[in-house]
CSV table of C-alpha atoms and ligand atoms in Angstrom, one decimal:
chain,number,residue,atom,x,y,z
W,5,MET,CA,-3.6,-39.8,-1.0
W,6,ASP,CA,-5.3,-41.6,-3.9
W,7,LEU,CA,-8.0,-39.0,-4.4
W,8,LEU,CA,-5.4,-36.6,-5.7
W,9,SER,CA,-4.4,-36.2,-9.3
W,10,ARG,CA,-1.0,-37.4,-10.4
W,11,ARG,CA,0.1,-33.8,-10.7
W,12,ALA,CA,-1.0,-32.8,-7.2
W,13,ARG,CA,0.8,-35.9,-5.8
W,14,THR,CA,4.0,-35.3,-7.7
W,15,ILE,CA,4.6,-31.6,-8.0
W,16,ALA,CA,7.3,-29.9,-5.9
W,17,PRO,CA,5.8,-26.7,-4.6
W,18,TYR,CA,7.7,-23.5,-4.0
W,19,THR,CA,8.9,-23.0,-0.4
W,20,ALA,CA,8.3,-19.4,0.7
W,21,GLY,CA,10.5,-17.8,3.3
W,22,GLU,CA,9.4,-18.7,6.8
W,23,GLN,CA,7.0,-16.5,8.8
W,24,PRO,CA,7.3,-17.9,12.3
W,25,SER,CA,5.1,-16.6,15.2
W,26,ASP,CA,6.9,-18.2,18.1
W,27,ARG,CA,8.7,-14.9,19.0
W,28,ARG,CA,9.4,-11.5,17.5
W,29,TYR,CA,12.1,-11.6,14.9
W,30,VAL,CA,14.1,-9.0,13.1
W,31,LYS,CA,12.7,-10.1,9.8
W,32,LEU,CA,15.3,-9.9,7.0
W,33,ASN,CA,14.3,-13.1,5.1
W,34,THR,CA,11.7,-12.2,2.5
W,35,ASN,CA,12.8,-9.0,1.0
W,36,GLU,CA,9.9,-6.9,2.2
W,37,ASN,CA,10.4,-3.1,2.2
W,38,PRO,CA,11.1,-1.9,5.8
W,39,TYR,CA,9.2,1.4,5.2
W,40,PRO,CA,5.5,1.8,5.2
W,41,PRO,CA,3.4,2.3,2.0
W,42,SER,CA,3.0,5.8,0.7
W,43,PRO,CA,0.5,8.0,2.7
W,44,ARG,CA,-1.6,8.3,-0.4
W,45,ALA,CA,-1.8,4.5,-0.7
W,46,MET,CA,-2.9,4.3,3.0
W,47,ALA,CA,-5.4,7.1,2.5
W,48,ALA,CA,-6.9,5.2,-0.5
W,49,TYR,CA,-7.4,2.2,1.8
W,50,LEU,CA,-8.9,4.2,4.7
W,51,ASP,CA,-11.2,6.2,2.5
W,52,TYR,CA,-12.4,3.3,0.4
W,53,ASP,CA,-16.2,3.1,-0.1
W,54,LEU,CA,-16.8,-0.1,1.7
W,55,ASP,CA,-20.4,-0.3,0.5
W,56,SER,CA,-19.0,-1.0,-3.0
W,57,LEU,CA,-17.5,-4.3,-1.8
W,58,LYS,CA,-20.8,-5.9,-2.5
W,59,LEU,CA,-20.0,-5.5,-6.2
W,60,TYR,CA,-17.3,-7.4,-8.2
W,61,PRO,CA,-14.2,-5.4,-9.0
W,62,PRO,CA,-14.0,-3.5,-12.3
W,63,LEU,CA,-13.2,-6.2,-14.8
W,64,GLU,CA,-11.0,-4.0,-16.9
W,65,MET,CA,-9.1,-2.5,-13.9
W,66,ARG,CA,-9.1,0.7,-15.9
W,67,ALA,CA,-8.1,3.1,-13.2
W,68,LEU,CA,-5.2,0.9,-12.0
W,69,ARG,CA,-3.9,0.2,-15.5
W,70,GLU,CA,-4.1,3.9,-16.4
W,71,ALA,CA,-2.2,4.8,-13.3
W,72,ILE,CA,0.5,2.2,-14.0
W,73,ALA,CA,0.6,3.2,-17.6
W,74,ALA,CA,1.1,6.8,-16.7
W,75,ALA,CA,3.9,6.0,-14.3
W,76,GLU,CA,5.6,3.7,-16.8
W,77,GLY,CA,5.1,5.9,-19.9
W,78,VAL,CA,3.1,3.2,-21.8
W,79,SER,CA,-0.5,2.8,-22.9
W,80,PRO,CA,-3.0,1.0,-20.6
W,81,GLU,CA,-3.7,-1.6,-23.3
W,82,ASN,CA,-0.1,-2.8,-22.7
W,83,VAL,CA,-0.6,-3.3,-19.0
W,84,PHE,CA,-1.8,-6.6,-17.4
W,85,CYS,CA,-2.4,-6.8,-13.6
W,86,GLY,CA,-2.6,-9.9,-11.4
W,87,ASN,CA,-2.7,-11.0,-7.8
W,88,GLY,CA,1.0,-10.6,-7.1
W,89,SER,CA,3.6,-10.8,-9.8
W,90,ASP,CA,3.9,-14.5,-8.9
W,91,GLU,CA,0.4,-14.9,-10.4
W,92,VAL,CA,1.4,-12.9,-13.5
W,93,LEU,CA,4.6,-15.0,-13.9
W,94,ALA,CA,2.5,-18.2,-13.4
W,95,LEU,CA,0.1,-17.1,-16.2
W,96,CYS,CA,3.1,-16.6,-18.5
W,97,PHE,CA,3.6,-20.3,-18.7
W,98,PRO,CA,0.3,-21.4,-20.2
W,99,ALA,CA,0.2,-18.2,-22.2
W,100,PHE,CA,3.6,-18.5,-23.9
W,101,PHE,CA,4.8,-22.1,-23.6
W,102,ASP,CA,3.5,-25.4,-25.0
W,103,GLU,CA,3.7,-28.7,-23.0
W,104,ASP,CA,5.1,-30.4,-26.1
W,105,GLY,CA,7.3,-27.4,-27.2
W,106,ALA,CA,10.9,-26.5,-26.6
W,107,GLY,CA,10.1,-25.2,-23.2
W,108,ALA,CA,11.5,-22.4,-21.0
W,109,ALA,CA,15.1,-21.6,-20.4
W,110,PHE,CA,16.5,-19.7,-17.3
W,111,ALA,CA,19.5,-19.7,-15.0
W,112,ASP,CA,20.5,-22.4,-12.5
W,113,VAL,CA,20.6,-19.8,-9.7
W,114,THR,CA,17.6,-17.6,-10.1
W,115,TYR,CA,14.0,-17.2,-8.7
W,116,SER,CA,13.2,-20.8,-7.7
W,117,PHE,CA,9.5,-20.3,-8.6
W,118,TYR,CA,10.3,-20.7,-12.3
W,119,PRO,CA,10.9,-24.5,-12.3
W,120,VAL,CA,7.9,-24.9,-9.9
W,121,PHE,CA,5.6,-23.2,-12.5
W,122,CYS,CA,7.1,-25.4,-15.2
W,123,GLY,CA,6.3,-28.5,-13.1
W,124,PHE,CA,2.8,-27.3,-12.4
W,125,PHE,CA,1.9,-26.5,-16.0
W,126,GLY,CA,3.8,-29.5,-17.4
W,127,ILE,CA,6.2,-27.4,-19.4
W,128,PRO,CA,9.8,-28.6,-20.0
W,129,HIS,CA,12.7,-26.4,-19.1
W,130,THR,CA,16.4,-26.0,-19.7
W,131,VAL,CA,18.7,-24.7,-17.0
W,132,VAL,CA,21.6,-22.5,-18.2
W,133,PRO,CA,24.3,-22.1,-15.5
W,134,LEU,CA,25.5,-18.7,-14.4
W,135,GLU,CA,29.2,-17.9,-14.6
W,136,GLU,CA,31.5,-18.7,-11.7
W,137,ASP,CA,31.0,-15.2,-10.3
W,138,PHE,CA,27.2,-15.6,-10.6
W,139,THR,CA,26.9,-13.1,-13.5
W,140,GLN,CA,24.8,-14.2,-16.5
W,141,ASP,CA,26.3,-14.5,-20.0
W,142,LEU,CA,23.1,-13.7,-22.0
W,143,SER,CA,24.6,-15.2,-25.2
W,144,LYS,CA,24.4,-18.6,-23.5
W,145,LEU,CA,20.7,-18.1,-22.8
W,146,THR,CA,20.3,-17.0,-26.5
W,147,ALA,CA,22.0,-20.2,-27.6
W,148,ALA,CA,19.5,-22.4,-25.5
W,149,LYS,CA,16.9,-24.4,-27.4
W,150,ALA,CA,13.7,-23.0,-25.9
W,151,GLN,CA,10.3,-21.5,-26.8
W,152,GLY,CA,11.0,-18.6,-24.5
W,153,LEU,CA,13.5,-17.2,-22.0
W,154,LEU,CA,13.2,-15.9,-18.5
W,155,VAL,CA,15.6,-13.6,-16.7
W,156,ALA,CA,15.2,-12.0,-13.3
W,157,ASN,CA,16.9,-8.6,-13.4
W,158,PRO,CA,18.2,-7.8,-10.8
W,159,ASN,CA,18.6,-11.5,-10.2
W,160,ALA,CA,17.4,-13.3,-7.0
W,161,PRO,CA,18.9,-14.4,-4.8
W,162,THR,CA,22.2,-13.0,-6.0
W,163,GLY,CA,21.2,-9.3,-6.3
W,164,ILE,CA,23.3,-9.0,-9.5
W,165,GLY,CA,21.9,-6.6,-12.1
W,166,ILE,CA,22.3,-6.6,-15.9
W,167,PRO,CA,22.7,-3.1,-17.4
W,168,LEU,CA,20.0,-2.1,-19.9
W,169,ALA,CA,22.7,-1.7,-22.6
W,170,GLN,CA,23.1,-5.5,-22.4
W,171,ILE,CA,19.4,-6.3,-22.3
W,172,GLU,CA,18.4,-4.6,-25.6
W,173,PRO,CA,20.7,-6.7,-27.8
W,174,PHE,CA,19.6,-9.8,-26.0
W,175,VAL,CA,15.9,-9.0,-26.6
W,176,ALA,CA,16.7,-8.2,-30.2
W,177,ALA,CA,18.7,-11.4,-30.7
W,178,ASN,CA,15.6,-13.4,-29.6
W,179,ALA,CA,13.1,-11.7,-31.7
W,180,GLY,CA,11.4,-15.0,-32.7
W,181,ARG,CA,10.5,-16.0,-29.1
W,182,VAL,CA,9.2,-14.5,-25.9
W,183,VAL,CA,11.7,-12.9,-23.4
W,184,ILE,CA,10.2,-12.4,-19.9
W,185,LEU,CA,12.1,-10.1,-17.7
W,186,ASP,CA,11.2,-10.3,-14.0
W,187,GLU,CA,11.9,-6.9,-12.6
W,188,ALA,CA,10.7,-7.4,-9.1
W,189,TYR,CA,13.8,-5.6,-7.7
W,190,MET,CA,14.1,-3.0,-10.4
W,191,PRO,CA,13.3,0.0,-8.2
W,192,PHE,CA,16.6,-0.5,-6.4
W,193,PHE,CA,18.5,-0.7,-9.7
W,194,GLY,CA,16.7,1.9,-11.9
W,195,GLN,CA,17.4,0.4,-15.4
W,196,SER,CA,14.0,-0.9,-16.3
W,197,ALA,CA,13.5,-2.4,-19.8
W,198,VAL,CA,9.9,-1.2,-19.9
W,199,PRO,CA,10.7,1.4,-22.7
W,200,LEU,CA,11.9,-1.4,-24.9
W,201,THR,CA,8.5,-3.0,-24.8
W,202,LYS,CA,7.4,-0.4,-27.4
W,203,MET,CA,10.0,-1.5,-29.8
W,204,TYR,CA,10.2,-5.3,-29.2
W,205,GLU,CA,6.9,-7.2,-29.4
W,206,ASN,CA,8.6,-10.3,-27.9
W,207,LEU,CA,9.4,-8.6,-24.6
W,208,LEU,CA,7.3,-8.9,-21.5
W,209,VAL,CA,8.4,-7.0,-18.4
W,210,VAL,CA,6.9,-8.2,-15.1
W,211,LYS,CA,6.9,-5.9,-12.0
W,212,THR,CA,5.4,-6.0,-8.5
W,213,PHE,CA,4.0,-3.7,-5.8
W,214,SER,CA,5.6,-6.0,-3.1
W,215,LYS,CA,9.1,-4.7,-2.9
W,216,GLY,CA,9.6,-1.2,-4.1
W,217,TYR,CA,6.1,-0.1,-3.2
W,218,SER,CA,6.0,-1.6,0.3
W,219,LEU,CA,2.8,-3.5,-0.5
W,220,ALA,CA,3.7,-7.2,-0.2
W,221,GLY,CA,0.6,-7.7,1.9
W,222,ILE,CA,-1.9,-6.5,-0.7
W,223,ARG,CA,-0.8,-8.8,-3.5
W,224,CYS,CA,-0.5,-7.0,-6.8
W,225,GLY,CA,1.9,-7.3,-9.7
W,226,TYR,CA,1.8,-6.4,-13.4
W,227,ALA,CA,3.2,-7.0,-16.8
W,228,VAL,CA,4.0,-4.5,-19.6
W,229,GLY,CA,4.3,-5.8,-23.1
W,230,SER,CA,2.9,-5.7,-26.7
W,231,ARG,CA,-0.8,-6.1,-27.1
W,232,GLY,CA,-0.3,-9.7,-28.5
W,233,LEU,CA,1.5,-10.8,-25.3
W,234,ILE,CA,-1.0,-9.0,-23.0
W,235,GLU,CA,-3.9,-10.7,-24.8
W,236,GLY,CA,-2.3,-14.1,-24.2
W,237,LEU,CA,-2.2,-13.4,-20.5
W,238,GLU,CA,-5.8,-12.1,-20.5
W,239,ARG,CA,-7.0,-15.2,-22.2
W,240,CYS,CA,-5.3,-17.4,-19.6
W,241,ARG,CA,-6.5,-15.3,-16.7
W,242,ASP,CA,-10.1,-15.4,-18.0
W,243,SER,CA,-9.9,-19.2,-18.2
W,244,PHE,CA,-9.0,-19.3,-14.5
W,245,ASN,CA,-10.1,-16.3,-12.4
W,246,SER,CA,-11.6,-13.2,-14.0
W,247,TYR,CA,-11.2,-11.1,-10.8
W,248,PRO,CA,-7.8,-11.7,-9.4
W,249,VAL,CA,-7.3,-8.1,-8.2
W,250,ASP,CA,-9.8,-6.9,-5.6
W,251,ARG,CA,-11.4,-3.5,-5.4
W,252,VAL,CA,-9.4,-2.2,-2.5
W,253,CYS,CA,-6.2,-3.4,-4.0
W,254,GLN,CA,-6.9,-1.7,-7.2
W,255,ALA,CA,-7.5,1.6,-5.5
W,256,VAL,CA,-4.5,1.3,-3.1
W,257,CYS,CA,-2.0,0.4,-5.9
W,258,ALA,CA,-3.3,3.1,-8.2
W,259,ALA,CA,-2.6,5.6,-5.4
W,260,ALA,CA,0.8,4.1,-4.7
W,261,VAL,CA,2.0,4.1,-8.3
W,262,SER,CA,1.0,7.8,-8.5
W,263,ASP,CA,3.3,8.8,-5.6
W,264,ALA,CA,6.7,8.6,-7.2
W,265,ALA,CA,8.2,11.3,-4.9
W,266,TYR,CA,7.5,9.2,-1.7
W,267,TYR,CA,9.0,6.0,-3.2
W,268,ALA,CA,12.0,7.8,-4.6
W,269,GLU,CA,12.8,8.7,-1.0
W,270,THR,CA,12.3,5.3,0.6
W,271,THR,CA,14.2,3.6,-2.2
W,272,ALA,CA,17.1,6.0,-1.7
W,273,ARG,CA,17.1,5.1,1.9
W,274,VAL,CA,17.3,1.4,1.2
W,275,VAL,CA,20.0,1.9,-1.4
W,276,ALA,CA,22.1,3.9,1.1
W,277,GLU,CA,21.6,1.3,3.8
W,278,ARG,CA,22.5,-1.4,1.4
W,279,ALA,CA,26.0,0.1,0.9
W,280,ARG,CA,26.5,0.6,4.6
W,281,LEU,CA,25.4,-2.9,5.4
W,282,ALA,CA,27.6,-4.4,2.7
W,283,ARG,CA,30.7,-2.6,4.1
W,284,ALA,CA,29.9,-3.7,7.6
W,285,LEU,CA,29.5,-7.3,6.5
W,286,GLU,CA,32.8,-7.2,4.7
W,287,GLU,CA,34.5,-5.9,7.9
W,288,LEU,CA,33.0,-9.0,9.6
W,289,GLY,CA,34.7,-11.3,7.1
W,290,PHE,CA,31.9,-11.8,4.6
W,291,ALA,CA,32.3,-11.8,0.8
W,292,VAL,CA,29.2,-9.8,-0.5
W,293,LEU,CA,28.1,-10.0,-4.1
W,294,PRO,CA,27.5,-6.6,-5.7
W,295,SER,CA,23.8,-6.0,-5.1
W,296,CYS,CA,21.4,-4.0,-7.3
W,297,ALA,CA,18.4,-5.1,-5.2
W,298,ASN,CA,17.1,-4.6,-1.6
W,299,PHE,CA,19.0,-7.5,-0.2
W,300,LEU,CA,22.6,-8.8,0.0
W,301,PHE,CA,23.9,-12.3,-0.8
W,302,ALA,CA,26.9,-12.9,1.5
W,303,ARG,CA,29.2,-15.8,2.4
W,304,HIS,CA,31.5,-15.9,5.4
W,305,ALA,CA,35.2,-16.7,5.0
W,306,GLU,CA,35.1,-19.3,7.9
W,307,ARG,CA,31.6,-20.0,8.9
W,308,GLY,CA,29.1,-22.1,6.9
W,309,GLY,CA,25.9,-20.6,5.5
W,310,LYS,CA,23.6,-22.8,7.4
W,311,GLU,CA,25.5,-22.2,10.6
W,312,ILE,CA,25.2,-18.4,10.2
W,313,TYR,CA,21.5,-18.7,9.4
W,314,ALA,CA,20.8,-20.9,12.5
W,315,GLY,CA,23.0,-18.7,14.8
W,316,LEU,CA,21.1,-15.6,13.7
W,317,ARG,CA,17.8,-17.3,14.1
W,318,GLU,CA,18.7,-18.2,17.7
W,319,ARG,CA,19.5,-14.5,18.3
W,320,GLY,CA,16.2,-13.4,16.9
W,321,VAL,CA,17.2,-12.4,13.4
W,322,LEU,CA,15.8,-14.2,10.3
W,323,VAL,CA,17.7,-14.3,7.0
W,324,ARG,CA,17.2,-16.7,4.1
W,325,HIS,CA,19.4,-19.7,3.6
W,326,PHE,CA,19.0,-21.9,0.5
W,327,ASP,CA,20.4,-25.4,1.0
W,328,LYS,CA,21.2,-25.8,-2.7
W,329,PRO,CA,24.2,-26.5,-4.9
W,330,ARG,CA,26.5,-23.5,-5.5
W,331,ILE,CA,24.8,-21.3,-3.0
W,332,SER,CA,24.6,-23.2,0.3
W,333,ALA,CA,27.6,-21.1,1.7
W,334,TYR,CA,25.5,-17.9,1.3
W,335,ASN,CA,22.7,-16.2,3.1
W,336,ARG,CA,20.3,-13.7,1.5
W,337,ILE,CA,19.9,-10.8,3.8
W,338,THR,CA,17.1,-8.2,3.2
W,339,VAL,CA,18.2,-4.6,3.8
W,340,GLY,CA,16.1,-3.4,6.7
W,341,THR,CA,15.9,-0.1,8.5
W,342,ALA,CA,19.2,1.2,10.0
W,343,ALA,CA,18.0,-0.1,13.4
W,344,GLU,CA,17.2,-3.6,12.0
W,345,ASN,CA,20.5,-3.7,10.2
W,346,ASP,CA,22.3,-2.8,13.4
W,347,ALA,CA,20.5,-5.6,15.2
W,348,LEU,CA,21.7,-8.0,12.5
W,349,LEU,CA,25.3,-6.7,12.8
W,350,SER,CA,25.3,-7.0,16.6
W,351,ALA,CA,23.9,-10.5,16.4
W,352,LEU,CA,26.6,-11.4,13.9
W,353,ARG,CA,29.3,-10.0,16.2
W,354,GLY,CA,28.0,-12.2,19.0
W,355,LEU,CA,27.8,-15.2,16.7
W,356,LEU,CA,31.3,-14.7,15.3
W,357,GLY,CA,32.8,-13.7,18.7
W,358,ARG,CA,33.9,-10.3,17.6
I,674,LIG,C1,9.3,-11.3,-4.6
I,674,LIG,C2,9.5,-11.7,-6.0
I,674,LIG,C3,8.5,-11.9,-6.9
I,674,LIG,C4,7.1,-11.9,-6.6
I,674,LIG,O1,6.5,-11.1,-5.8
I,674,LIG,P1,4.9,-10.9,-5.6
I,674,LIG,O2,4.8,-10.6,-4.2
I,674,LIG,O3,4.2,-12.2,-6.0
I,674,LIG,O4,4.6,-9.8,-6.5
I,674,LIG,C5,8.8,-12.2,-8.3
I,674,LIG,N1,10.0,-12.4,-8.7
I,674,LIG,C6,11.0,-12.3,-7.8
I,674,LIG,C7,12.4,-12.6,-8.4
I,674,LIG,C8,10.8,-12.0,-6.5
I,674,LIG,O5,11.9,-12.0,-5.7
């Protein structure tokens, strides 16, 4: 349509996992947590003073940032909150990259929103291929010509995690430019680089309430980093939307982040199910990448990725298939409850005739 800008006409938007409503599915395609949010988070929602919704949310998000800071062992000045970590990641591009600069560098197989953000903000990017086994040689990323680097750890959609012992020298080796670590799945790995943000002012760690905190529906994410980086994000946010996190969301997420005991338990359950599901998939003839996240990336010895995806969908189980180079033989399977995982396994047995 000619009323649209050139950018709106030509950008390639991100494709989110499908949310079909034609029937009830066992939904293992978007990495949501199968367990409910903490009782404290739900109480914060139910007890919320609705009369106060007539007022704009607290601009500084003080209570939420204090709660996150306490949980992360940092200062509230070093915390930035946004409407989902996707928004926080989006704001990183105008905050840390120039349109006529050396651009961003990230892996070929990683969160597919990164190149979309680059396209939207007109920022060039360099793709650094992962190794044959989908691990990332960080020295190759360090060698890339770029204004800043992005790494999802654990990576998506592979689930492979990079130990903290490898992250620190990588951050140190890139002292002159920003390193953004997307730790959306870190609760299931437990090797967060947040403590390093106190030593390295080039490091920004981005986290979300969507996966570990079972709050994908409320849309909140945050970043932890040096005051200089956080200020860059604030300047960009305040040039776009000063109130991205609503009042109820602030209260619910502050309650959630203060309930570590509850989430330690749900996370342990996901991690235990992840191991059980991986073994069961291997028995069915799948090669499963070692996962540090709440999903598995698996390829069958005989059947194609798309065929498995379609066969499961017919049987009422949704998984995520990416029709892309290097990974089209795979499916990304969210770890669900034991019952959901059993439903997946039984659908697979039917599909594979076992
Ligand atoms: C899910 C996910 C996010 C973003 O989640 P939000 O719901 O926007 O907070 C960010 N990065 C990766 C790698 C993800 O998988």
